[in-house]
XYZ file of C-alpha atoms in Angstrom:
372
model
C 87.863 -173.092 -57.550
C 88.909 -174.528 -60.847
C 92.685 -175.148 -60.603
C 94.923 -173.092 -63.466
C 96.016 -176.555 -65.123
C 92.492 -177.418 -65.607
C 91.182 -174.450 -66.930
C 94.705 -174.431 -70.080
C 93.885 -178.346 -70.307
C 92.859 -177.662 -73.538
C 95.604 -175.737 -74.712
C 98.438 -177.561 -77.072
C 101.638 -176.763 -77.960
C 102.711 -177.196 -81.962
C 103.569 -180.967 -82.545
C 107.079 -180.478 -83.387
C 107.203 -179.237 -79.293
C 106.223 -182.994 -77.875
C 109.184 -184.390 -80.018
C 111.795 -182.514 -79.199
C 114.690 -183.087 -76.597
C 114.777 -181.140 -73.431
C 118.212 -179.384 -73.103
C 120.037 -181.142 -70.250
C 121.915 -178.429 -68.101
C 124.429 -179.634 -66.309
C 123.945 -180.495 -62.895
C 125.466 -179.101 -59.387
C 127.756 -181.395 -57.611
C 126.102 -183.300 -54.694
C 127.370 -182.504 -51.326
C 129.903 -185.103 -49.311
C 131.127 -184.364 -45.936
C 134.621 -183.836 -46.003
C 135.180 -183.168 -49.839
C 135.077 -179.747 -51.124
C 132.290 -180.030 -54.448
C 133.234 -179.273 -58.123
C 130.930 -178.969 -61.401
C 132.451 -180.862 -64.216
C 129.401 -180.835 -66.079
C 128.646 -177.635 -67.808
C 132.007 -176.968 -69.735
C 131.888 -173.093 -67.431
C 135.502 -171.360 -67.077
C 135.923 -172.467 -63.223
C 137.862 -168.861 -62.947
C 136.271 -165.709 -63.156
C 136.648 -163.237 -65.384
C 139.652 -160.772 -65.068
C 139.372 -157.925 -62.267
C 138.986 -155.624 -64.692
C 136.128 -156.927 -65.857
C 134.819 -157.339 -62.495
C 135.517 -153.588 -61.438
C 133.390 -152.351 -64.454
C 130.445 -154.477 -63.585
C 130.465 -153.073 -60.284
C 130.163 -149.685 -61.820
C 127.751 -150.000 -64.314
C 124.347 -148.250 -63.526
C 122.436 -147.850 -66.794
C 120.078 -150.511 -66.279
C 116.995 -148.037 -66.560
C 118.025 -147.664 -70.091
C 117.317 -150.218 -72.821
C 120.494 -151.302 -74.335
C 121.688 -150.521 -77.490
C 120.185 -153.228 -80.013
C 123.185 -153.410 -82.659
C 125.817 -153.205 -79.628
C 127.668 -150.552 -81.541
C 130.387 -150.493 -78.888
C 131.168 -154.244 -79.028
C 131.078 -154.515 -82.816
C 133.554 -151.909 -83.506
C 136.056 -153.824 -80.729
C 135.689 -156.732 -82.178
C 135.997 -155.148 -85.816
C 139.560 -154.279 -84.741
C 140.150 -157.195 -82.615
C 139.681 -159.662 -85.447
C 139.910 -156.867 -88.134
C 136.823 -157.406 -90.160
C 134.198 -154.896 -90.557
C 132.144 -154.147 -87.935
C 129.037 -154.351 -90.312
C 129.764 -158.288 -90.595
C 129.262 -158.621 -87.041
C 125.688 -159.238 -85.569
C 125.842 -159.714 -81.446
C 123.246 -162.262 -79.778
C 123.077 -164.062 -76.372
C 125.521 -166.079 -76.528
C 126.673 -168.212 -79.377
C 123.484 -169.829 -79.307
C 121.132 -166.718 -79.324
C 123.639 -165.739 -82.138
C 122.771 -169.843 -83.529
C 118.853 -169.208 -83.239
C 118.660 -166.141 -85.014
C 120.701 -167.289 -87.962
C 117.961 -170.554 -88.141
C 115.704 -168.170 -88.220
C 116.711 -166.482 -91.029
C 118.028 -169.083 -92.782
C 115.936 -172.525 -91.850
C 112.018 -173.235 -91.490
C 109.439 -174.116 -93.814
C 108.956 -173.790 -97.606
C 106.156 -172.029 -99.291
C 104.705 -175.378 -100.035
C 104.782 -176.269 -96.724
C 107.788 -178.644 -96.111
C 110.441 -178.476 -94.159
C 113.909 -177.150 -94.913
C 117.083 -179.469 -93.682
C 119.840 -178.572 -91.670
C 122.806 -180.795 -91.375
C 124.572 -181.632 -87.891
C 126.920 -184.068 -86.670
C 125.929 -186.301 -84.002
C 126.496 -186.543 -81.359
C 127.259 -182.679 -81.199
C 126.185 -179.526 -79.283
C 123.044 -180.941 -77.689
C 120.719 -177.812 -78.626
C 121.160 -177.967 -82.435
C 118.274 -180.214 -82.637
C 116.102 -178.320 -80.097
C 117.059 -175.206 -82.237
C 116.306 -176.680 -85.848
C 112.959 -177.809 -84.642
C 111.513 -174.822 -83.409
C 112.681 -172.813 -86.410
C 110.032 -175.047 -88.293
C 113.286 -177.130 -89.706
C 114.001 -180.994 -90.010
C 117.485 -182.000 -88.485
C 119.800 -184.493 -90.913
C 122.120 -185.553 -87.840
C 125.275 -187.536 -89.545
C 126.998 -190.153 -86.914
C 130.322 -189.094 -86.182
C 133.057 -190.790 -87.418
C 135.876 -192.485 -85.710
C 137.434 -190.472 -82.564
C 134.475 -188.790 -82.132
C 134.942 -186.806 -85.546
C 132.570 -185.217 -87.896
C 132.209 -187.695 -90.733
C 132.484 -184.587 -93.604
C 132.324 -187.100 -96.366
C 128.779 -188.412 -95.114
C 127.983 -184.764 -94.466
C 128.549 -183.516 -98.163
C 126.530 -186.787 -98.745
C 123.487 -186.237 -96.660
C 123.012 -182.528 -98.898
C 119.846 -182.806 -100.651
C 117.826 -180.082 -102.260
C 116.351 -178.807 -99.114
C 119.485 -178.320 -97.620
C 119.558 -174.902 -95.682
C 121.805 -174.658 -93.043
C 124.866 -177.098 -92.068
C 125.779 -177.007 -89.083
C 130.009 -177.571 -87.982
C 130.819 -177.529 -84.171
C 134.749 -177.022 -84.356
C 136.239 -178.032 -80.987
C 133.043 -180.787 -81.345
C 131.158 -180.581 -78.145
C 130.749 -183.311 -75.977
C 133.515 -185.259 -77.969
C 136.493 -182.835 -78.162
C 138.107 -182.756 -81.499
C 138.678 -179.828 -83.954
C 138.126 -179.792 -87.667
C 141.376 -179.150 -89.548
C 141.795 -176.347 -92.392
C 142.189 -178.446 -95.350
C 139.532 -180.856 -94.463
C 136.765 -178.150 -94.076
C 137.603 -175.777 -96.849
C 137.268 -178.989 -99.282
C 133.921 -179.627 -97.624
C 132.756 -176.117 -97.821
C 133.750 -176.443 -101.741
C 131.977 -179.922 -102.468
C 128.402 -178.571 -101.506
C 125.909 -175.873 -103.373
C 127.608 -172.338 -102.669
C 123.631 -171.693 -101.491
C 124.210 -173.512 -98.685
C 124.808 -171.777 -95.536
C 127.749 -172.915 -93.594
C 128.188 -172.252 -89.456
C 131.239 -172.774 -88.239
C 130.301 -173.047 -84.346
C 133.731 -171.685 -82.799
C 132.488 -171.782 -79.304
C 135.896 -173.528 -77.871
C 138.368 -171.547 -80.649
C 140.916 -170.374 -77.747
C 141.564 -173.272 -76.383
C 142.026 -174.764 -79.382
C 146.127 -176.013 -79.737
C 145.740 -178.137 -83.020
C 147.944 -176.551 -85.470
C 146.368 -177.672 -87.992
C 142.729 -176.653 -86.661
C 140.220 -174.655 -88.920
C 140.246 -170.665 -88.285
C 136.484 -169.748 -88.871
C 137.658 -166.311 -90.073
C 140.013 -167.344 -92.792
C 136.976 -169.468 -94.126
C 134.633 -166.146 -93.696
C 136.978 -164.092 -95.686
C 137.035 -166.416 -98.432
C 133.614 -168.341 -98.625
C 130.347 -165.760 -98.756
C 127.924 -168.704 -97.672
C 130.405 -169.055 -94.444
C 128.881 -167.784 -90.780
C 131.337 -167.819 -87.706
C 129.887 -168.041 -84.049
C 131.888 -167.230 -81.118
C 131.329 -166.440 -77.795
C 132.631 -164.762 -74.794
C 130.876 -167.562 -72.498
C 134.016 -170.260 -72.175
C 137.373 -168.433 -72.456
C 136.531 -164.942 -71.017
C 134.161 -166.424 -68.264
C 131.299 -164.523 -68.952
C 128.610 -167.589 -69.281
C 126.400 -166.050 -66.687
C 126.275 -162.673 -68.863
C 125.309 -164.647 -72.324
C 127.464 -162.593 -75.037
C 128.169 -163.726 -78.431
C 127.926 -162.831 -82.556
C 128.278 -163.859 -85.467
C 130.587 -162.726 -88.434
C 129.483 -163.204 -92.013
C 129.485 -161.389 -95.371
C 127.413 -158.263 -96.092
C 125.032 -160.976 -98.128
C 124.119 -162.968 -95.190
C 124.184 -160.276 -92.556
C 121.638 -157.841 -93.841
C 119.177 -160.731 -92.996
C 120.437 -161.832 -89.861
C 120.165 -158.354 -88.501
C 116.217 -158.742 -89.364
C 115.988 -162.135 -87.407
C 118.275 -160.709 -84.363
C 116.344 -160.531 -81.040
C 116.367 -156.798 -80.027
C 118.375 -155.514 -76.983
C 119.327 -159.452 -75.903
C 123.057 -158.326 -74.926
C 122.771 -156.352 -72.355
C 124.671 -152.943 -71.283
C 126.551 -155.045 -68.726
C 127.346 -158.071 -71.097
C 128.047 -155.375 -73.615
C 130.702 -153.533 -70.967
C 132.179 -156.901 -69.609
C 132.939 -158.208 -72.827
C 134.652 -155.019 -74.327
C 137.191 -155.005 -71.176
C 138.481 -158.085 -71.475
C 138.646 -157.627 -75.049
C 141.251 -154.874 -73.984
C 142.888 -156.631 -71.602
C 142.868 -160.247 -73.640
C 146.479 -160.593 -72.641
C 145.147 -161.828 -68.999
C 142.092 -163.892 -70.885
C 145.010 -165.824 -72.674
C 146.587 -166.290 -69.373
C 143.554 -168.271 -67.838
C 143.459 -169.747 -71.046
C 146.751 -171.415 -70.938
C 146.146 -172.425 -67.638
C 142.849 -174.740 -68.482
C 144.797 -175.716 -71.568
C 147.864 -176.980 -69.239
C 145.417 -178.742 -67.276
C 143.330 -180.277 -69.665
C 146.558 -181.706 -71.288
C 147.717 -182.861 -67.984
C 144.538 -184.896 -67.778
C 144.279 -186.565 -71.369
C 147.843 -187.605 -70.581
C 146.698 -188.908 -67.066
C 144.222 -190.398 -68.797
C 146.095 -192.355 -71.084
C 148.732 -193.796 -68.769
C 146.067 -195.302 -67.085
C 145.238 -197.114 -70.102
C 142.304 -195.027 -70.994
C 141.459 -194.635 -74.878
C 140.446 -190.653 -74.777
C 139.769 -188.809 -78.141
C 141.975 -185.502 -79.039
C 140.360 -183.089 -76.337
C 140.843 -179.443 -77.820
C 138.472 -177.611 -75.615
C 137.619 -177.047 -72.414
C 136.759 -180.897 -71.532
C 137.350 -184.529 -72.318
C 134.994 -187.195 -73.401
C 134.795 -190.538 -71.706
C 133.371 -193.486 -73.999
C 131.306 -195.120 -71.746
C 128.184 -196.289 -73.596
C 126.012 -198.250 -71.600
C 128.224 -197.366 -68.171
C 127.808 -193.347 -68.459
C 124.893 -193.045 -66.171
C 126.992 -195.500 -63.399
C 130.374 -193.292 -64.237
C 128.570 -190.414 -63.658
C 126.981 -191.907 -60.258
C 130.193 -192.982 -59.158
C 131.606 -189.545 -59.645
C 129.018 -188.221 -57.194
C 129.999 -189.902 -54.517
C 133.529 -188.038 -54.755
C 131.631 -184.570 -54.807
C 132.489 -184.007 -58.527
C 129.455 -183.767 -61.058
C 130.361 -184.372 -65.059
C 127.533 -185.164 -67.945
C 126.174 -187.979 -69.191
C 125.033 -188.692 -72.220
C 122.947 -191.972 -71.295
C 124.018 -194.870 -73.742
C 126.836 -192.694 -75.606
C 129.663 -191.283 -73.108
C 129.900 -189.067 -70.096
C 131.488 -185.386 -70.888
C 134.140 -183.945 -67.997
C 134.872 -179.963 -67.689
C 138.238 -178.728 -67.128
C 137.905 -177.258 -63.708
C 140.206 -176.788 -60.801
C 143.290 -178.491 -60.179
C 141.728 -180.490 -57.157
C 139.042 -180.937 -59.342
C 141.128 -182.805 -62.054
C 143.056 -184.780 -59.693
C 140.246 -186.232 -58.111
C 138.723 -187.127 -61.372
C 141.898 -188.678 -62.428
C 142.264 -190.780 -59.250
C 138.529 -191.763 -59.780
C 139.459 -192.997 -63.099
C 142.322 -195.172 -62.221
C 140.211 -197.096 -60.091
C 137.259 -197.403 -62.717
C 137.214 -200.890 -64.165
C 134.968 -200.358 -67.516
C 137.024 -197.935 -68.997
C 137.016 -197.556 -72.822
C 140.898 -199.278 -73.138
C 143.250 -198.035 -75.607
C 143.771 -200.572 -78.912
């Protein structure tokens, strides 16, 4: 019998496939006798989401029905939760469902054939280039300046004709730090108002900066401007895959073309209107991963450590050619974290036992990246 893989031997997948990353999920913690395991490496709320939002899972029993596409319910909660219109709002799973179907209205090919650009920092959010080339795209990734920061001025400098999409991840993930106001809204003025501008907001609660960027405030006043979010990292709900967009009427009408029908479910769309109404207890667990990420930065930095501004859910560790061996090491204490091989190794917030043991790791590492 001729075996399946013989018989599609012949079949190819479009060029742009073979030279493409494959997303890296992070992996489970390896088991050690005598140490309870904890996964550092997928930047996942380590707490569940409120009971509330549990208790209403349990009760939902619609699944016979196909969900509503436009998520009517959701939009006009978030309308009043962030009081914009609910028309602005376009729901997709997860921030990056929400990221795909703005590339594809916004990013691919020109009708003579060549490729639009979209701008990224780099290293950032590691399925923007996956994304971009599957939309039919070209990626412009611009290094990242000092402290792991997007370098805006190289940015605004790598804008060329083609120039679609630009891409801002704001906490920066794997790196940590946030874009401030000033810096961004001078940006978002120094390239062609045709330009679309994402603000990827993925991290925005646990952002403390008080001088960080607010998406929003750049929405209101920028029409080119598109805000993601997501109710993956702060309300727990990464399992569930819930996010949207917000953008002006100009840029929504086509986003609402490119959206994938009924891809937030009636159970993502339930879970993330109750903890919407009960975001008093989200801000709670919140504050809690906050206290504990700032209680490892600082541990961190006793130790010597040189650790950029961390103002999501994780720190970053600049490793370079020791992240694979960090990250080995780590498994033998029963805690998994991500590296990026030859860059840095990113650690998730997680439980307090988690941190400590990560710290204690740490103060016995002898490569670490030392503070000037």
């Amino acid at each position: 019998m001729t075996s399946p893989d013989t018989l599609a031997g012949g079949i190819q997948p479009r060029p742009v496939v073979a030279k493409l990353p494959r997303y890296a999920a992070g992996k489970p913690p390896v088991a050690v006798d005598g140490l309870t395991s904890y996964k550092l490496s997928s930047n996942e709320n380590p707490l569940p989401p409120i009971p509330a939002v549990i208790e209403a899972i349990a009760r939902q029993a619609d699944f016979n029905r196909y969900p509503d596409p436009l998520s009517s319910r959701l939009r006009t909660e978030l309308a009043a939760f962030l009081d914009v219109p609910a028309e602005d709002i376009v729901t997709g799973a997860g921030s990056l469902g929400a990221l795909n179907q703005l590339l594809a209205a916004f990013a691919g090919r020109n009708e003579d054939g060549k490729p639009d650009e979209v701008i990224y920092a780099w290293r950032s959010f590691e399925a923007y280039p996956i994304s971009v080339g599957l939309s039919g795209a070209e990626g412009v990734p611009v290094p990242l300046a000092a402290g792991g920061r997007h370098d805006l001025k190289a940015m605004a400098a790598a804008v060329t004709a083609r120039t679609k999409v630009i891409l801002l991840c704001t906490p920066n993930n794997p790196t940590g730090p946030a874009l401030a106001a000033a810096e961004t809204e001078a940006f978002i003025r120094s390239v062609p108002s045709d330009v679309v501008v994402v603000v990827d907001e993925a991290y925005q609660e646990f952002v403390r900066a008080a001088d960080a960027v607010d998406g929003i405030a750049l929405y209101r006043k920028y029409p080119n401007v598109i805000v993601l979010r997501t109710f993956s990292k702060a309300h727990g709900l990464a399992g569930l895959r819930v996010g949207y967009s917000i953008s002006n009427p100009v840029l929504t009408q086509h986003l609402r073309v490119a959206a994938t029908p009924f891809a937030v479910s009636q159970i993502a769309e339930t879970a993330a209107i109750v903890s919407l109404q009960n975001y008093p207890q989200v801000v709670e667990r919140v504050q809690r991963l906050v206290d504990e990420r700032e209680r490892v930065t600082a541990g961190l930095r006793s130790l010597g450590w040189s650790v950029p501004d961390a103002q999501g859910n994780f720190v970053w560790l600049d490793l370079g050619a020791d992240s694979a061996g960090f990250a080995e090491l780590a498994s033998t204490q029963a805690l998994s974290v991500r590296a990026f091989a030859g860059e840095g190794v990113r650690v998730s917030v997680g439980e307090e036992e988690a941190n400590t043991r990560f710290l204690a790791l740490c103060a016995n590492y002898t490569k670490a990246p030392r503070a000037s």
